[in-house]
PDB file of C-alpha atoms in Angstrom:
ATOM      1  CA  UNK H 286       0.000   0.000   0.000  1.00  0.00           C
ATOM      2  CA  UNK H 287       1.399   3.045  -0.747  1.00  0.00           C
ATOM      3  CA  UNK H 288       1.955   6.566   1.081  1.00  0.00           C
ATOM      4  CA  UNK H 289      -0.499   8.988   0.308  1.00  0.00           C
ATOM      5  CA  UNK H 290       0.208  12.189  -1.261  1.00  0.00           C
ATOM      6  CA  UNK H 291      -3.103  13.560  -0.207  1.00  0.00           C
ATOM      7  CA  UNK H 292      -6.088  12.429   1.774  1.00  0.00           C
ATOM      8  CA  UNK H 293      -9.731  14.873   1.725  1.00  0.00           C
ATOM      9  CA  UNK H 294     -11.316  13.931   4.496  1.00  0.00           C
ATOM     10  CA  UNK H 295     -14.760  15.954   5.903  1.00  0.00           C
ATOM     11  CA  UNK H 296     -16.664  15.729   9.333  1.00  0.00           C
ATOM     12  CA  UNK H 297     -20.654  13.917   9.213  1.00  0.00           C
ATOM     13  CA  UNK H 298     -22.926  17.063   9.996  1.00  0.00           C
ATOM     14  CA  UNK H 299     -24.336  15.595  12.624  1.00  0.00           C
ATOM     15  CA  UNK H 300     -21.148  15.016  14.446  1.00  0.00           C
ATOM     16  CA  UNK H 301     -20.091  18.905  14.643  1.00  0.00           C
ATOM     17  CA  UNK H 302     -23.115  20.575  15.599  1.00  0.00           C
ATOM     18  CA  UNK H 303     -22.251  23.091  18.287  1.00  0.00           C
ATOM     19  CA  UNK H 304     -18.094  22.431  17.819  1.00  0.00           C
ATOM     20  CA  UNK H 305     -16.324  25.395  17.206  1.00  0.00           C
ATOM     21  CA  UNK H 306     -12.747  25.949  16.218  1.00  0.00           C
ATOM     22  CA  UNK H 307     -10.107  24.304  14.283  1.00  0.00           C
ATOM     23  CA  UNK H 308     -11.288  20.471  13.493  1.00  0.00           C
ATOM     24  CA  UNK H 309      -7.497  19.751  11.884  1.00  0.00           C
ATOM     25  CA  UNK H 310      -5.853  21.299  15.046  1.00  0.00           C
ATOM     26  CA  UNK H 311      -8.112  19.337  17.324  1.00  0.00           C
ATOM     27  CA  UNK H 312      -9.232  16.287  15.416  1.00  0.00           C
ATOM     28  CA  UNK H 313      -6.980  15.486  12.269  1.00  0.00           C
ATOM     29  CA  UNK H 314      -3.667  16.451  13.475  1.00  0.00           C
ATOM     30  CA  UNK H 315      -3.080  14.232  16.386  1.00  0.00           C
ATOM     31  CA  UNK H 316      -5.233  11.325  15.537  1.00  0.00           C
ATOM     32  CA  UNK H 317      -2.782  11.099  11.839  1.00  0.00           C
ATOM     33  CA  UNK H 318       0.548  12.672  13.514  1.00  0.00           C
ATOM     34  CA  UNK H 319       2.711   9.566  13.337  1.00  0.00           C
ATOM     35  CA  UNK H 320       0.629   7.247  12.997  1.00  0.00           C
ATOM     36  CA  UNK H 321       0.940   5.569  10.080  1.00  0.00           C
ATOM     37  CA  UNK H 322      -2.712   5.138   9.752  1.00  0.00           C
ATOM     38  CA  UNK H 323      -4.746   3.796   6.625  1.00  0.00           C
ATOM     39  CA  UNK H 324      -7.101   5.332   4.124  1.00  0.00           C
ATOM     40  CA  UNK H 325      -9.792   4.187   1.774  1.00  0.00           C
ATOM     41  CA  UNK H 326     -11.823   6.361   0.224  1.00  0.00           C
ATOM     42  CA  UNK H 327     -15.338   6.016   1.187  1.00  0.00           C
ATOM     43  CA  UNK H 328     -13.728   5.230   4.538  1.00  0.00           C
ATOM     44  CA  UNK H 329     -15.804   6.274   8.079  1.00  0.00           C
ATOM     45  CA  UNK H 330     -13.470   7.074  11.036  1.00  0.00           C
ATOM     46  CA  UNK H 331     -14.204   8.427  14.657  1.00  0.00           C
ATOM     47  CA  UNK H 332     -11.741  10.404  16.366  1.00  0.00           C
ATOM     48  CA  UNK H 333     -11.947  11.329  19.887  1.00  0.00           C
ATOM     49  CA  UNK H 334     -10.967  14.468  20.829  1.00  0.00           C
ATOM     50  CA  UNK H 335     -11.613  17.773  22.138  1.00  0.00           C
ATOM     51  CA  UNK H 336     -14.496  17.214  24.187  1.00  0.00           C
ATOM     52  CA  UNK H 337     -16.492  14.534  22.316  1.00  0.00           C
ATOM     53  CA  UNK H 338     -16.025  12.104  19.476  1.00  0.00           C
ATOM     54  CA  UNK H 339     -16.404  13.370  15.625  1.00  0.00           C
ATOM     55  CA  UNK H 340     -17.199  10.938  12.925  1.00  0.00           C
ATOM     56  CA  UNK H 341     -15.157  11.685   8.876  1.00  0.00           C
ATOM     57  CA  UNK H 342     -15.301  10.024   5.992  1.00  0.00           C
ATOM     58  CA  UNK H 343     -12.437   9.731   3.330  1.00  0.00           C
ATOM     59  CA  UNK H 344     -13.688  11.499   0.631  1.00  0.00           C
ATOM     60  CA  UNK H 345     -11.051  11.412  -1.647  1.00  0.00           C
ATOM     61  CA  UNK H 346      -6.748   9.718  -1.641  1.00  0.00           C
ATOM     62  CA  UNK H 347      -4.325  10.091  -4.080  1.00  0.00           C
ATOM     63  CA  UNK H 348      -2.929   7.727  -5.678  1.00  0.00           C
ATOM     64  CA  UNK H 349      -5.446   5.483  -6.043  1.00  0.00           C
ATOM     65  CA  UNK H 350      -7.937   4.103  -3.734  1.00  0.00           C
ATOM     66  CA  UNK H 351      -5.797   2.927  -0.735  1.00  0.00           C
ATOM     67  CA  UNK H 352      -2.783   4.779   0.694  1.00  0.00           C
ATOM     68  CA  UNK H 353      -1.491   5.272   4.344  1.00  0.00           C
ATOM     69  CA  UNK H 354      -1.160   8.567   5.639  1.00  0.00           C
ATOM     70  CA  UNK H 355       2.091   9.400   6.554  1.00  0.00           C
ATOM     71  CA  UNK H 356       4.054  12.216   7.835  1.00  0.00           C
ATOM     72  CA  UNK H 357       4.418  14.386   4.153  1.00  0.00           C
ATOM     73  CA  UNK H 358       0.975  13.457   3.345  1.00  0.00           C
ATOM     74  CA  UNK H 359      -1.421  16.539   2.608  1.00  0.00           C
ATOM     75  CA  UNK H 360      -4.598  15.939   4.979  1.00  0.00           C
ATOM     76  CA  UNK H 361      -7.382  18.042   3.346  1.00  0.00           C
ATOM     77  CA  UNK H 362     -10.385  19.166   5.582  1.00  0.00           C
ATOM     78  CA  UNK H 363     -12.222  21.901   3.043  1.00  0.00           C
ATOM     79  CA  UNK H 364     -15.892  21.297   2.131  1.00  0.00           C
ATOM     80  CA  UNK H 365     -19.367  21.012   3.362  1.00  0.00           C
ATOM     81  CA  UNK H 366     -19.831  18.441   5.861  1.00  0.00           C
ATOM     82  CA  UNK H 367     -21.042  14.999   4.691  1.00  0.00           C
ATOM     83  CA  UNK H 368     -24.807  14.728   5.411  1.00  0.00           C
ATOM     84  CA  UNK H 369     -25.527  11.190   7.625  1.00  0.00           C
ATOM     85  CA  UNK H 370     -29.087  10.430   5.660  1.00  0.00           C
ATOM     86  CA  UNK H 371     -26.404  10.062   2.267  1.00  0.00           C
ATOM     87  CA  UNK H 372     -24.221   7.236   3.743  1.00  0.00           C
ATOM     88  CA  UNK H 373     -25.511   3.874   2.616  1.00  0.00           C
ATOM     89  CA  UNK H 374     -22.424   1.874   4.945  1.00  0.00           C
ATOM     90  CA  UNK H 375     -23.630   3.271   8.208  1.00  0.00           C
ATOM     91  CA  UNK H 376     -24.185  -0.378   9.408  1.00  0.00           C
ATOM     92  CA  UNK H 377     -21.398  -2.209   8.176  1.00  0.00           C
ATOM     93  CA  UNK H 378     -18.819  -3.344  10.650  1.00  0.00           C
ATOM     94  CA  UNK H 379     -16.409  -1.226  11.429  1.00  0.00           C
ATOM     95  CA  UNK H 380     -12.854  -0.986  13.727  1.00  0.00           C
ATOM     96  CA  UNK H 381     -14.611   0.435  16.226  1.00  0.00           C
ATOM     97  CA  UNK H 382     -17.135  -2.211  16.430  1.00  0.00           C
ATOM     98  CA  UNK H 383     -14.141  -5.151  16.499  1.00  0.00           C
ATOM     99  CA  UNK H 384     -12.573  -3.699  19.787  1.00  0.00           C
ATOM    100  CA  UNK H 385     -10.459  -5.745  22.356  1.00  0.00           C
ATOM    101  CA  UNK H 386      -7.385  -5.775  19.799  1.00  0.00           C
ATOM    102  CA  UNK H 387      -5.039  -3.265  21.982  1.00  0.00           C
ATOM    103  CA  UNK H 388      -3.559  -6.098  24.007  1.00  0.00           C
ATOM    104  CA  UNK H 389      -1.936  -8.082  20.347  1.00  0.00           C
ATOM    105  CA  UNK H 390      -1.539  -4.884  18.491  1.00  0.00           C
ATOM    106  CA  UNK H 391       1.205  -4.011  20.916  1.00  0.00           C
ATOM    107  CA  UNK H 392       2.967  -7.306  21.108  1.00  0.00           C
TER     108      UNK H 392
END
């Protein structure tokens, strides 16, 4: 998988309401800063943060359709939030749903 050049990621609309401020300072920043993590566009994510959790999808990667973000990646955050009511995938499984994986991820 290769490193992305850039990654567009926006919030779900319903996960913002009442935030204000900077959601790359607060959000993006630390949950990608060295991390290493991976991206799919079409992708759903929650970070935790701040003082509650806000939900982004992958909008967009270059190249291709999977890439991991890494340090020199450009992490894009411009647009209108993505409305909940247009995501079809809301119930597929999802890492958050797996859980309990902290204990052989660090081994």
């Amino acid at each position: 998988v290769p490193y992305g050049k850039r990654v567009h990621v926006l919030p779900l609309d319903d996960t913002i309401e009442g935030i204000t401020g900077n959601l790359f300072d607060t959000y993006l920043k630390p949950y990608f800063l060295e991390a290493y993590r991976p991206a799919r566009q079409g992708d759903l994510f929650l970070v935790r943060g701040g003082f509650r959790p806000v939900e982004f999808k992958v909008v967009g990667v270059d190249p291709g359709e999977f890439v991991i973000v890494a340090p020199d990646t450009v992490i894009h955050c411009e647009g209108e939030p993505v409305k909940r009511e247009d995501e079809e995938r809301l119930d597929d499984v999802g890492y958050d749903d797996i859980g309990g994986c902290k204990k052989a991820m660090a081994q």
